[in-house]
Structures are given as structure tokens and as C-alpha cells.
């Protein structure tokens, strides 16, 4: 990969290293909540967190922020690990916020004893009403000055399961007039008894809130650079404050923030993606239209293409929106180098070469012209072929360079030069067969093969070609920014985001008629370029009976006006 300039966080890390901070130790973490599959926004954070550790000989741990059993599941824990490994990153350790539930609980007790936390019995609405506004101070809860003993007893009751969900919370007692709203007695703990936790089962009835869990977890683990997205800038003073209350050393983790990734014509929120999946508006988390890592994988994006894209967009401190076209451009550039080129005919019409007498001939063709080192295959050639209907015109015209009776010479890709002589039609006037003659001296790869024609057309041999299902994907949403629209995002889906059709592919692709191999829980990607049609990847739905391809990207950006 070409060397790029340092991003602003790398600059900070280099400065810290020069100044000998943390004895030269670099430790980051990637902290997903296991409540959904990873999306390409997460990949931006992953490339940052793991990238910093790799670049500066540090370590990046994977930490599951599993503090809300209502939404979390092991299915997500597993998929997150698979996706990170598939992207090519290696974590140091795997931790869970739930590893620290006891430590955090003990810390909460300490806060209560030091008069820094109290049990509030108000409803969520009452608490919200008292918060004030950024310019007006809030009002203290009537429970704010409870004696320590009572707070200890009630917090214990919350944990014992003696209090109903939502009836009490533990709040930090900080400052109801602080201009930073996050300091106005933030909630530290809530009660959740409705769902068992995927790791701790029924052991806990109280669960720490993000603000009380995240910074502490960073501190317990020895994180040096805690990198997240810009919406956490306003949380940072509280992050520091909580740690300052109990830290018993000079060491402090520091939080840094960069801009979230947003991409046009899609949504970048697990909550919304879950809705699409649950309501059957897409085929699953790995639907090739989804911006999830597994969706992009099934669509045919390689890890390298995704990482190159993240590298291209870079990291800043201002929110913005990235054009989906850039992501598609990146995958085209990636596949251009390596995807084998093959013939696939989408609207077939039969071509009969009337002067061809051969039998059992094969033409040999490199998968990528001029690159024999990238492999080649043999294509059976015969008197009867299928070509694209659009490659023949009965009338022809001055600027139609393909087949037309009495018209120009046209080369069959990697084979012979032919000239159309006529066609048959059915009673509706629809062309059923095209006739042509070939020049036996013009075979590609022979001396006559260098003769130039104005155009080359694709073909497959009738008896050996294979029928395949082609799933043609397009952008998921019809509007550029579904999240900023006043209509419900589910009404904004692009009705043409999937077209299922069939095509005839050359016999070399018979080898894909089987189950795709799976490695580390992830299916392999077998990429192709269907000449003139786009980049395609074998779908895991393929088996001995059927062959299914997903269109990864068209050859050109069809949306560019
Ligand atoms: P979502 O809103 O989709 O649920 P999240 O931020 O709640 O996302 P987490 O699992 O908490 O998801 O995120 C783990 C890490 O990934 C966090 O550090 C978060 O900042 C980062 N992250 C999430 N979404 C994006 C994004 N769109 N761009 C960059 N980083 C992101
Ligand atoms: Mg989150």
C-alpha cells in the first residue's frame, strides 16, 4: 500500500511516544456492543484502533461492551470476531465489560459511601424534566440528599431483585447546574431483570450505564488511547471525572474522537439495520445490499477493497457524508487487477456459423488478456453459440459496429472473426437465430489472430454453457440521506435494489457449481468479471444443482449523470 500522511491521531500518538508517555506503551481497544453485526462504519473504527496498535508496536484488545442484556447476544459476539479476523486484524485479548461487573459494582458502593452517588426513585420522565437546558440549570432530585445508609440499602435491594425494572436508578451526585449536561447527575446503574445476560446469566439485576462502564474498563485494562467517534466529545469530561474519583496512580487513559463514517444511499445504524432484517425488508444481516461487513463480503467486496476505502476517506474532526460512488469505485479498482474475465450472456440469441465444420475444438484464453500468469481456461467452440441479442441488428447502421448482415467483420472474443449473413424470425418478428460465416485463418493466438476488427463480442458454446442465476444489486435506498428525511426510512427503500435474472456462463464456471468452501466461519470469495456486464461473485447459495452469482459492481458508475 502506498504511504500516506499521518492522520491526526497518529500524530498525537507519535508525540506521546516522543515524550515518553506511558513508558512508550501503546494500547487501544475496539469496543463493540454485541447487539448487531459490524457495519462499514465500525470498520473505520477498527482500522483506526487496530491500525494504531500495529503501526506503533502496541496492542489492540477486543472488548465487548455488553452492558445491556436486552439487546445483546452471542450470535453477535461470534460474528464480530469473524468479521474482524476476515478483515485481517489480530487482537491481543478478548475482554468483556461484563468481566468488570463485580469491580464496577464495588466501585459504585464506594461512590455511595463517599457521598458521590444516590438512589433515585423518580421516573425517567421526571428525571428528564429536571435536567434543565444547556443555558438553564437543572433541579435536584428530591432523593438527592438521602443518607448513605439508605442508598446502600436501596442499591443492594436493586441488585437483589427486590425492585422492579425502571423503579429506581443509581445516579452520580455531581452538579445539576454544570454547563455540560452530562454532569447533571448522570445515571450510573439501572435495573434489568427481564433478560438474562449472555455471559453472566441471572447473576446481576443491575447493569452499569455506558458512561460508568467505558472509561473504567479502559482504566482497568491499561488502555492508553481510547479512540471513538465525535458524539463522545461531550462525554469526555465525565469520562475523565469518573476515573479521577478512584484512580490510584498517575496513569490515565485518554479519549480521542474522529468523525463517524456516513455513506449516501444507506443507513449506518445497527438499530435501523436490525429493523430491516426483522421486518424482512432485506434477506438478512448479510444481504448483499446491507452496509454490514458480512453483507459487503457476500456482495463481493474483498477485505483489501474495504480497507483501501477507509484509507482513502481518512479521519477528521468534522462530520460529513461520503459518496457511495467512492466505495463502488474502490471495489472496481480492486477487482480490476485480479478478477478473471469470463463470458456470460444475459439475453441470448443463437448464432450458427454455417461454414464451420469443426468438432470438439477448444480455444484457449487467458483469464486476463496479456496476463497468462493469472491463469487461463479452455472454451469449447462449435458451430452453434449463444451471443447477446443486442450484438446483432438486422438493419444495421453506420455507427453499429457489431453483427449485421453484409456488415462488418466482428471478432468472437478469443476465437474467430465472423460476418453475419442473415437471421430467422418467429411469427412475432422476434429473431430466433443469427447466421454467420467465419474466417478459419483468423483464430486468436495464431498469425491471423492479430487482425483487428472494430468490435469484439462475447459468446458461449450452446452445449457446454451453464445456466446461472444472477442477482443484480443496486443501492438500498432511493434517497441520498435516508436518516435526514422526515419520512420513515423504511419508506425510502429503492424498489429496484434487487433484480433476479438468469444468464448463460461459459463452461469453465461449472467448477463453481458446489458449496463454497468456508474458512473460520466465513465463505470464500470467488470473483469474476463478466465481460461487458460487471463484477460478479459466487453466492453461497450455489450448490451442485444451481449456480448463483451476485453482482458486486457494474463496470462503470451508472449513476453518474
Ligand atoms: P450503531 O449506532 O450502529 O449502533 P454504535 O456506535 O452504537 O453504532 P458500537 O458497537 O457501540 O456501535 O461501536 C463500537 C465502536 O465503533 C465505537 O467506538 C464507535 O464509535 C465505532 N463506530 C460505530 N459506528 C461508527 C461509524 N459510523 N463510523 C465510525 N466509527 C463508528
Ligand atoms: Mg453504541
Coordinates of C-alpha atoms and ligand atoms in Angstrom, one line a residue:
X1 CA 0.0 0.0 0.0
X2 CA 1.3 3.5 -0.8
X3 CA 2.5 5.5 2.2
X4 CA 0.0 8.2 3.2
X5 CA 0.5 11.1 5.6
X6 CA -0.2 10.6 9.3
X7 CA -3.8 11.2 10.5
X8 CA -4.3 13.5 13.4
X9 CA -4.5 10.6 15.9
X10 CA -1.3 9.1 14.7
X11 CA 0.3 12.5 15.1
X12 CA -0.9 12.5 18.7
X13 CA 0.5 9.0 19.3
X14 CA 3.9 9.9 17.8
X15 CA 4.1 13.0 20.1
X16 CA 3.2 10.9 23.1
X17 CA 5.9 8.4 22.2
X18 CA 8.5 11.1 21.8
X19 CA 7.5 12.5 25.2
X20 CA 7.9 9.0 26.7
X21 CA 4.3 8.9 28.0
X22 CA 3.1 5.6 29.5
X23 CA 6.7 4.3 29.2
X24 CA 6.3 4.1 25.4
X25 CA 3.4 1.7 25.8
X26 CA 0.5 1.9 23.2
X27 CA -2.7 0.2 24.0
X28 CA -6.0 0.6 22.2
X29 CA -9.3 -1.2 22.2
X30 CA -12.2 -1.8 19.8
X31 CA -15.3 -1.8 22.0
X32 CA -18.4 -3.0 20.0
X33 CA -21.7 -3.6 21.7
X34 CA -22.7 -7.1 20.7
X35 CA -26.2 -6.0 19.7
X36 CA -25.8 -6.4 15.9
X37 CA -23.4 -7.2 13.1
X38 CA -20.5 -4.9 12.3
X39 CA -21.0 -2.4 9.5
X40 CA -18.6 -0.5 7.4
X41 CA -18.7 2.4 9.9
X42 CA -17.3 0.1 12.5
X43 CA -14.5 -0.8 10.0
X44 CA -13.4 2.8 10.1
X45 CA -13.0 2.5 13.9
X46 CA -11.4 -1.0 13.6
X47 CA -8.8 0.3 11.1
X48 CA -8.0 3.1 13.5
X49 CA -7.9 1.1 16.7
X50 CA -6.0 -1.9 15.3
X51 CA -4.0 0.2 12.9
X52 CA -2.5 2.4 15.6
X53 CA -1.5 -0.7 17.6
X54 CA 0.1 -2.4 14.6
X55 CA 1.9 0.7 13.5
X56 CA 3.3 1.5 16.9
X57 CA 4.1 -2.0 18.2
X58 CA 1.2 -1.8 20.6
X59 CA -1.7 -4.0 21.3
X60 CA -5.4 -3.6 20.5
X61 CA -7.8 -5.6 22.5
X62 CA -11.3 -6.5 21.5
X63 CA -13.7 -5.5 24.3
X64 CA -17.4 -6.3 24.1
X65 CA -19.4 -3.6 25.7
X66 CA -22.0 -6.0 26.9
X67 CA -23.9 -3.9 29.5
X68 CA -27.4 -4.2 28.1
X69 CA -28.7 -7.9 28.1
X70 CA -31.9 -6.8 26.5
X71 CA -30.3 -6.4 23.1
X72 CA -27.2 -8.5 23.2
X73 CA -26.5 -12.0 22.0
X74 CA -23.7 -14.5 21.5
X75 CA -24.6 -14.6 17.8
X76 CA -23.3 -11.1 17.5
X77 CA -20.2 -11.8 19.7
X78 CA -19.2 -14.6 17.2
X79 CA -19.9 -12.7 14.1
X80 CA -17.9 -9.7 15.3
X81 CA -14.9 -11.9 15.8
X82 CA -15.2 -13.5 12.4
X83 CA -15.5 -10.2 10.7
X84 CA -12.5 -8.6 12.4
X85 CA -10.4 -11.6 11.6
X86 CA -11.6 -11.7 8.0
X87 CA -10.6 -8.0 7.6
X88 CA -7.1 -9.1 8.6
X89 CA -6.7 -7.7 12.1
X90 CA -5.5 -9.5 15.2
X91 CA -6.5 -8.6 18.7
X92 CA -4.4 -9.0 21.8
X93 CA -7.0 -10.2 24.3
X94 CA -10.7 -10.5 24.2
X95 CA -12.4 -8.8 27.1
X96 CA -16.0 -8.1 28.1
X97 CA -17.3 -5.2 30.1
X98 CA -19.1 -7.9 32.0
X99 CA -15.7 -9.1 33.2
X100 CA -15.8 -6.0 35.4
X101 CA -19.3 -6.1 36.7
X102 CA -18.1 -7.0 40.2
X103 CA -15.4 -4.4 40.2
X104 CA -17.8 -1.7 38.9
X105 CA -20.4 -2.7 41.5
X106 CA -17.8 -2.4 44.2
X107 CA -16.8 1.0 42.8
X108 CA -20.5 2.1 42.9
X109 CA -20.7 1.2 46.5
X110 CA -17.5 3.3 47.1
X111 CA -19.2 6.2 45.3
X112 CA -22.2 5.9 47.6
X113 CA -20.1 5.7 50.7
X114 CA -18.2 8.8 49.6
X115 CA -21.5 10.7 49.1
X116 CA -21.0 10.7 45.3
X117 CA -24.0 8.6 44.3
X118 CA -27.6 8.2 45.3
X119 CA -30.6 6.0 44.5
X120 CA -33.3 8.0 42.7
X121 CA -36.9 6.7 42.7
X122 CA -38.3 9.1 40.1
X123 CA -39.5 8.0 36.6
X124 CA -37.3 8.5 33.6
X125 CA -39.7 11.3 32.5
X126 CA -39.3 13.2 35.8
X127 CA -35.5 12.9 35.7
X128 CA -35.5 14.2 32.1
X129 CA -37.7 17.2 33.1
X130 CA -35.3 18.2 35.8
X131 CA -32.3 18.1 33.6
X132 CA -32.7 21.8 32.6
X133 CA -31.2 23.1 29.3
X134 CA -27.7 24.0 28.3
X135 CA -28.4 27.5 29.4
X136 CA -30.6 26.8 32.4
X137 CA -29.6 24.8 35.4
X138 CA -31.4 21.6 36.3
X139 CA -33.3 20.9 39.5
X140 CA -32.1 18.4 42.1
X141 CA -34.0 15.2 42.7
X142 CA -36.0 15.1 45.9
X143 CA -33.9 11.9 46.7
X144 CA -30.6 13.6 46.1
X145 CA -29.7 14.0 49.7
X146 CA -30.6 10.6 51.0
X147 CA -28.4 9.3 53.8
X148 CA -25.6 7.0 52.8
X149 CA -27.0 4.0 54.7
X150 CA -30.3 4.3 52.9
X151 CA -28.6 4.5 49.5
X152 CA -26.5 1.4 50.3
X153 CA -29.6 -0.5 51.4
X154 CA -31.6 0.5 48.3
X155 CA -28.8 -0.2 45.9
X156 CA -28.5 -3.6 47.4
X157 CA -32.2 -4.1 47.1
X158 CA -31.9 -3.2 43.4
X159 CA -29.3 -5.8 42.9
X160 CA -31.2 -8.4 44.9
X161 CA -34.1 -8.2 42.5
X162 CA -36.4 -6.7 45.1
X163 CA -37.1 -3.6 42.9
X164 CA -39.0 -3.6 39.6
X165 CA -37.2 -2.5 36.4
X166 CA -37.4 1.2 36.0
X167 CA -38.4 2.0 39.6
X168 CA -35.0 3.1 40.8
X169 CA -31.7 4.1 39.3
X170 CA -28.3 4.9 40.9
X171 CA -27.1 8.4 39.9
X172 CA -23.8 10.1 40.4
X173 CA -24.2 13.2 42.6
X174 CA -22.2 15.8 40.7
X175 CA -23.6 19.1 39.7
X176 CA -27.1 19.9 38.4
X177 CA -26.0 23.3 37.2
X178 CA -23.0 22.2 35.2
X179 CA -23.0 23.7 31.7
X180 CA -22.1 20.2 30.5
X181 CA -25.4 18.4 30.7
X182 CA -23.6 15.1 31.2
X183 CA -22.5 16.2 34.6
X184 CA -26.1 16.8 35.8
X185 CA -26.2 13.7 38.0
X186 CA -25.8 11.0 35.3
X187 CA -27.3 7.6 35.7
X188 CA -24.7 5.0 36.7
X189 CA -26.9 1.9 37.1
X190 CA -30.3 0.7 36.1
X191 CA -32.3 -2.4 36.8
X192 CA -32.7 -5.1 34.1
X193 CA -34.4 -8.3 35.2
X194 CA -36.3 -9.1 32.1
X195 CA -33.4 -10.7 30.2
X196 CA -30.6 -13.0 31.3
X197 CA -27.1 -11.8 30.3
X198 CA -25.4 -13.8 27.6
X199 CA -22.4 -14.4 29.9
X200 CA -23.4 -13.7 33.5
X201 CA -26.9 -15.2 33.3
X202 CA -29.1 -14.1 36.2
X203 CA -26.3 -13.1 38.4
X204 CA -26.9 -9.4 38.1
X205 CA -30.1 -7.4 38.3
X206 CA -28.3 -4.0 38.0
X207 CA -26.2 -3.0 35.0
X208 CA -23.8 -0.1 34.6
X209 CA -24.5 2.6 32.0
X210 CA -22.1 3.4 29.2
X211 CA -20.5 6.4 31.0
X212 CA -19.8 4.5 34.1
X213 CA -18.5 1.4 32.4
X214 CA -16.5 2.5 29.5
X215 CA -13.8 4.7 31.0
X216 CA -13.4 2.4 34.0
X217 CA -12.9 -0.6 31.7
X218 CA -10.3 1.4 29.8
X219 CA -8.6 2.2 33.1
X220 CA -8.7 -1.4 34.4
X221 CA -7.2 -2.7 31.2
X222 CA -4.4 -0.1 30.9
X223 CA -5.7 1.5 27.6
X224 CA -3.5 4.5 26.6
X225 CA -5.5 5.8 23.7
X226 CA -9.3 5.3 23.8
X227 CA -10.4 6.3 20.4
X228 CA -14.1 6.8 19.5
X229 CA -16.4 8.9 17.4
X230 CA -17.2 12.6 17.7
X231 CA -20.5 12.2 19.5
X232 CA -18.5 11.3 22.6
X233 CA -16.6 14.6 22.7
X234 CA -19.2 15.9 25.2
X235 CA -18.8 12.7 27.3
X236 CA -15.1 13.1 27.6
X237 CA -15.1 15.4 30.7
X238 CA -17.3 12.9 32.5
X239 CA -15.0 10.0 31.3
X240 CA -12.1 11.8 33.0
X241 CA -14.1 12.8 36.1
X242 CA -15.2 9.2 36.9
X243 CA -11.6 7.9 36.6
X244 CA -10.2 10.8 38.7
X245 CA -12.5 9.7 41.5
X246 CA -10.9 6.4 42.1
X247 CA -7.6 6.2 40.2
X248 CA -4.7 5.2 42.5
X249 CA -1.9 6.0 40.1
X250 CA -0.7 8.8 37.7
X251 CA -1.7 6.7 34.7
X252 CA -4.8 7.8 32.8
X253 CA -6.4 6.6 29.6
X254 CA -7.2 9.4 27.2
X255 CA -10.1 9.6 24.9
X256 CA -9.8 10.9 21.3
X257 CA -12.5 11.4 18.8
X258 CA -12.8 11.3 15.0
X259 CA -15.7 11.7 12.5
X260 CA -18.2 8.9 12.0
X261 CA -18.5 7.3 8.6
X262 CA -21.8 8.1 6.9
X263 CA -22.4 6.9 3.3
X264 CA -25.1 8.1 0.9
X265 CA -28.0 5.9 -0.1
X266 CA -27.6 3.7 3.0
X267 CA -28.1 3.8 6.8
X268 CA -25.3 3.4 9.3
X269 CA -27.0 2.3 12.5
X270 CA -27.4 -1.2 13.9
X271 CA -30.8 -0.3 15.2
X272 CA -32.1 0.5 11.7
X273 CA -30.4 -2.5 10.2
X274 CA -31.9 -4.7 12.7
X275 CA -35.3 -3.3 11.8
X276 CA -34.7 -4.1 8.1
X277 CA -33.7 -7.6 9.0
X278 CA -36.6 -8.3 11.4
X279 CA -39.2 -6.9 9.1
X280 CA -37.9 -8.9 6.2
X281 CA -37.1 -5.8 4.1
X282 CA -33.8 -7.4 3.4
X283 CA -32.8 -11.1 3.3
X284 CA -30.7 -10.9 6.5
X285 CA -27.7 -9.1 8.0
X286 CA -25.6 -10.5 5.1
X287 CA -28.0 -9.3 2.4
X288 CA -25.6 -8.0 -0.3
X289 CA -27.3 -4.6 -0.2
X290 CA -26.5 -4.1 3.5
X291 CA -23.6 -2.0 4.6
X292 CA -22.6 -4.7 7.1
X293 CA -19.2 -6.4 6.8
X294 CA -21.0 -9.7 6.1
X295 CA -23.2 -8.0 3.5
X296 CA -20.3 -6.4 1.7
X297 CA -18.5 -9.8 1.8
X298 CA -21.4 -11.5 0.2
X299 CA -21.6 -8.7 -2.3
X300 CA -18.0 -9.4 -3.3
X301 CA -16.0 -6.7 -1.5
X302 CA -12.6 -8.1 -0.5
X303 CA -11.1 -7.1 2.8
X304 CA -8.5 -5.1 0.9
X305 CA -11.1 -3.2 -1.0
X306 CA -12.8 -2.2 2.2
X307 CA -9.6 -1.2 3.9
X308 CA -8.4 0.8 0.9
X309 CA -11.7 2.7 1.0
X310 CA -11.2 3.5 4.7
X311 CA -7.7 4.7 3.9
X312 CA -9.0 6.9 1.2
X313 CA -11.6 8.7 3.3
X314 CA -9.2 9.4 6.2
X315 CA -10.0 10.7 9.6
X316 CA -11.0 14.3 10.5
X317 CA -12.9 16.1 13.3
X318 CA -15.8 17.2 11.2
X319 CA -18.9 15.1 10.4
X320 CA -19.6 14.6 6.8
X321 CA -21.1 12.2 4.2
X322 CA -19.2 10.0 1.8
X323 CA -20.5 9.3 -1.7
X324 CA -21.4 5.7 -2.2
X325 CA -19.8 6.1 -5.6
X326 CA -16.4 6.2 -3.9
X327 CA -16.9 2.8 -2.3
X328 CA -18.0 1.3 -5.6
X329 CA -15.1 2.9 -7.4
X330 CA -12.7 1.3 -4.9
X331 CA -14.1 -2.1 -5.3
X332 CA -13.9 -1.8 -9.1
X333 CA -10.3 -0.7 -8.9
X334 CA -9.5 -3.7 -6.6
X335 CA -11.2 -6.3 -8.8
X336 CA -9.8 -4.8 -12.0
X337 CA -6.4 -6.2 -11.1
X338 CA -7.3 -9.7 -10.3
X339 CA -10.8 -10.8 -11.3
X340 CA -10.8 -13.5 -14.1
X341 CA -12.7 -12.3 -17.2
X342 CA -15.3 -14.7 -18.5
X343 CA -18.2 -14.7 -20.9
X344 CA -21.8 -14.5 -19.6
X345 CA -24.7 -14.0 -21.9
X346 CA -27.8 -12.3 -20.4
X347 CA -30.1 -12.1 -23.4
X348 CA -29.1 -15.0 -25.5
X349 CA -29.8 -15.5 -29.2
X350 CA -28.4 -18.5 -31.1
X351 CA -25.6 -17.9 -33.6
X352 CA -25.0 -20.6 -36.3
X353 CA -21.7 -20.5 -38.1
X354 CA -22.7 -22.0 -41.4
X355 CA -19.3 -22.8 -42.8
X356 CA -17.9 -24.2 -39.6
X357 CA -17.3 -27.9 -39.8
X358 CA -15.1 -28.5 -36.8
X359 CA -16.0 -30.8 -33.9
X360 CA -14.6 -30.8 -30.4
X361 CA -12.4 -27.7 -30.9
X362 CA -11.4 -25.6 -27.9
X363 CA -9.9 -22.2 -27.8
X364 CA -7.6 -21.3 -25.0
X365 CA -7.9 -17.9 -23.4
X366 CA -6.1 -16.1 -20.6
X367 CA -8.4 -15.1 -17.8
X368 CA -7.0 -11.6 -18.1
X369 CA -5.7 -10.6 -21.5
X370 CA -1.9 -10.2 -21.5
X371 CA -1.6 -11.9 -18.1
X372 CA -1.0 -15.6 -18.7
X373 CA 0.5 -15.8 -15.2
X374 CA -3.0 -15.2 -13.7
X375 CA -4.3 -18.4 -15.4
X376 CA -6.2 -19.4 -18.4
X377 CA -9.0 -21.8 -19.4
X378 CA -10.3 -23.7 -22.4
X379 CA -13.5 -22.7 -24.1
X380 CA -15.3 -25.3 -26.2
X381 CA -16.0 -23.8 -29.6
X382 CA -18.6 -25.2 -32.1
X383 CA -20.9 -24.3 -34.9
X384 CA -23.7 -23.2 -32.5
X385 CA -23.1 -20.5 -30.0
X386 CA -25.1 -18.0 -27.9
X387 CA -24.4 -14.4 -28.3
X388 CA -26.1 -11.3 -26.8
X389 CA -29.3 -10.4 -28.7
X390 CA -28.1 -6.8 -28.7
X391 CA -25.0 -7.7 -30.6
X392 CA -27.0 -8.3 -33.8
X393 CA -29.0 -5.9 -35.8
X394 CA -30.9 -6.9 -38.9
X395 CA -30.9 -3.4 -40.4
X396 CA -27.6 -2.3 -39.0
X397 CA -26.4 1.3 -39.3
X398 CA -23.3 3.4 -39.9
X399 CA -22.4 3.5 -36.3
X400 CA -23.4 0.0 -35.3
X401 CA -20.1 -1.9 -35.2
X402 CA -21.3 -5.3 -34.2
X403 CA -23.1 -8.0 -36.3
X404 CA -25.4 -7.1 -39.1
X405 CA -25.9 -9.0 -42.4
X406 CA -23.5 -7.8 -45.1
X407 CA -21.9 -5.6 -42.5
X408 CA -18.5 -5.6 -40.8
X409 CA -16.2 -8.2 -39.5
X410 CA -16.5 -8.9 -35.8
X411 CA -14.3 -10.9 -33.6
X412 CA -15.7 -13.6 -31.3
X413 CA -13.8 -13.0 -28.1
X414 CA -10.6 -15.1 -28.0
X415 CA -11.7 -17.0 -31.1
X416 CA -12.5 -16.3 -34.8
X417 CA -13.6 -13.4 -36.9
X418 CA -17.1 -13.8 -38.3
X419 CA -19.5 -11.9 -40.6
X420 CA -23.3 -12.1 -40.3
X421 CA -25.2 -13.4 -43.2
X422 CA -28.8 -13.3 -42.1
X423 CA -31.3 -14.4 -39.4
X424 CA -34.5 -16.3 -38.8
X425 CA -37.5 -14.8 -37.0
X426 CA -40.6 -16.2 -35.4
X427 CA -44.2 -15.2 -36.3
X428 CA -43.9 -12.2 -33.9
X429 CA -40.9 -11.0 -35.8
X430 CA -38.5 -11.8 -33.0
X431 CA -35.1 -13.0 -34.1
X432 CA -34.5 -16.7 -33.2
X433 CA -31.3 -17.5 -35.0
X434 CA -28.4 -15.4 -36.4
X435 CA -26.3 -16.8 -39.2
X436 CA -22.7 -16.0 -39.9
X437 CA -19.6 -17.3 -41.7
X438 CA -16.2 -17.4 -40.1
X439 CA -12.7 -17.0 -41.4
X440 CA -10.7 -20.1 -40.5
X441 CA -7.4 -18.2 -40.7
X442 CA -8.4 -15.6 -38.0
X443 CA -8.1 -17.6 -34.8
X444 CA -6.8 -15.7 -31.8
X445 CA -3.4 -16.7 -30.8
X446 CA -2.5 -17.7 -34.4
X447 CA -0.8 -15.5 -37.0
X448 CA -4.2 -14.4 -38.4
X449 CA -5.4 -13.7 -34.9
X450 CA -3.9 -10.3 -34.7
X451 CA -6.1 -9.0 -37.5
X452 CA -8.1 -6.1 -36.0
X453 CA -11.9 -5.7 -36.0
X454 CA -13.9 -2.7 -34.9
X455 CA -15.6 -4.7 -32.2
X456 CA -15.4 -8.0 -30.2
X457 CA -18.4 -9.8 -28.9
X458 CA -18.9 -12.4 -26.2
X459 CA -20.2 -15.9 -26.7
X460 CA -20.7 -19.2 -25.0
X461 CA -21.0 -22.6 -26.7
X462 CA -24.5 -23.9 -26.7
X463 CA -23.9 -27.5 -25.5
X464 CA -21.4 -26.7 -22.8
X465 CA -22.6 -23.5 -21.3
X466 CA -24.2 -23.4 -17.9
X467 CA -27.3 -21.6 -16.7
X468 CA -26.8 -19.4 -13.7
X469 CA -28.9 -17.1 -11.5
X470 CA -27.7 -13.6 -11.5
X471 CA -28.7 -11.3 -8.6
X472 CA -28.3 -7.7 -9.8
X473 CA -27.9 -5.4 -6.8
X474 CA -28.2 -1.7 -6.6
X475 CA -28.3 0.9 -3.9
X476 CA -30.6 0.0 -1.0
X477 CA -32.2 3.4 -0.6
X478 CA -33.7 5.7 -3.3
X479 CA -32.7 8.9 -1.4
X480 CA -29.3 10.2 -0.7
X481 CA -29.7 10.6 3.1
X482 CA -32.5 8.4 4.4
X483 CA -31.6 9.4 8.0
X484 CA -32.2 13.1 7.4
X485 CA -35.5 12.6 5.7
X486 CA -38.7 13.3 7.6
X487 CA -40.3 10.2 6.2
X488 CA -39.7 6.8 7.9
X489 CA -36.5 5.3 6.5
X490 CA -38.4 2.1 5.5
X491 CA -40.5 4.0 3.1
X492 CA -37.4 5.2 1.3
X493 CA -36.0 1.9 0.1
X494 CA -35.1 1.6 -3.6
X495 CA -37.7 -0.7 -5.1
X496 CA -35.2 -1.7 -7.8
X497 CA -32.3 -2.6 -5.4
X498 CA -32.5 -6.3 -6.5
X499 CA -33.3 -7.8 -9.8
X500 CA -33.0 -11.6 -10.2
X501 CA -32.3 -12.8 -13.7
X502 CA -30.6 -15.7 -15.4
X503 CA -27.6 -15.8 -17.7
X504 CA -25.6 -18.4 -19.6
X505 CA -22.0 -18.7 -18.5
X506 CA -19.1 -20.4 -20.2
X507 CA -18.3 -24.0 -19.2
X508 CA -15.2 -23.0 -17.1
X509 CA -17.6 -21.8 -14.4
X510 CA -19.0 -25.3 -13.9
X511 CA -16.4 -25.7 -11.2
X512 CA -18.3 -23.2 -9.1
X513 CA -21.4 -25.5 -9.0
X514 CA -20.8 -26.7 -5.5
X515 CA -20.9 -25.3 -1.9
X516 CA -18.4 -22.5 -1.4
X517 CA -15.6 -23.5 0.9
X518 CA -15.8 -22.0 4.4
X519 CA -12.8 -20.9 6.4
X520 CA -13.1 -19.6 10.0
X521 CA -16.8 -19.5 9.6
X522 CA -16.6 -17.3 6.6
X523 CA -17.2 -18.4 3.0
X524 CA -14.5 -17.9 0.3
X525 CA -15.0 -15.2 -2.4
X526 CA -14.7 -16.3 -6.0
X527 CA -14.7 -13.2 -8.1
X528 CA -15.2 -12.8 -11.8
X529 CA -15.7 -10.1 -14.3
X530 CA -18.5 -11.0 -16.7
X531 CA -17.2 -9.2 -19.8
X532 CA -19.2 -6.1 -20.5
X533 CA -21.6 -6.8 -17.6
X534 CA -19.7 -6.1 -14.4
X535 CA -18.0 -7.8 -11.5
X536 CA -19.7 -10.8 -10.0
X537 CA -19.0 -13.1 -7.1
X538 CA -20.2 -16.6 -6.4
X539 CA -23.0 -16.6 -3.9
X540 CA -23.0 -19.2 -1.0
X541 CA -26.5 -20.3 -2.2
X542 CA -24.7 -22.1 -5.0
X543 CA -24.6 -25.9 -4.9
X544 CA -24.5 -29.0 -7.1
X545 CA -27.8 -28.1 -8.6
X546 CA -27.6 -24.4 -9.1
X547 CA -25.1 -21.6 -9.7
X548 CA -25.8 -18.2 -8.2
X549 CA -23.8 -15.0 -8.8
X550 CA -24.1 -11.6 -7.1
X551 CA -23.2 -8.5 -9.0
X552 CA -20.6 -6.8 -6.9
X553 CA -20.5 -3.7 -9.1
X554 CA -21.2 -2.6 -12.6
X555 CA -18.2 -1.8 -14.8
X556 CA -18.9 1.9 -14.7
X557 CA -20.8 4.2 -12.4
X558 CA -24.3 4.2 -13.9
X559 CA -25.5 6.8 -11.5
X560 CA -23.1 9.5 -12.6
X561 CA -25.1 11.8 -14.8
Ligands
LIG1 P1 -24.6 2.0 16.0 O1 -25.2 3.4 16.1 O2 -24.6 1.5 14.6 O3 -25.3 1.0 16.9 P2 -22.6 2.2 17.9 O4 -21.6 3.4 17.9 O5 -23.6 2.2 18.9 O6 -23.1 2.1 16.4 P3 -20.8 0.3 19.0 O7 -20.9 -1.2 18.9 O8 -21.0 0.9 20.3 O9 -21.8 0.9 17.9 O10 -19.5 0.8 18.3 C1 -18.2 0.3 18.5 C2 -17.2 1.3 18.0 O11 -17.4 1.6 16.6 C3 -17.3 2.6 18.7 O12 -16.0 3.1 19.1 C4 -18.0 3.6 17.7 O13 -17.5 4.9 17.9 C5 -17.5 3.0 16.4 N1 -18.4 3.3 15.4 C6 -19.7 3.0 15.3 N2 -20.3 3.5 14.2 C7 -19.3 4.1 13.5 C8 -19.3 4.9 12.3 N3 -20.4 5.0 11.6 N4 -18.1 5.4 11.9 C9 -17.0 5.2 12.7 N5 -17.0 4.6 13.8 C10 -18.1 4.0 14.3
LIG2 MG1 -23.1 2.2 20.9

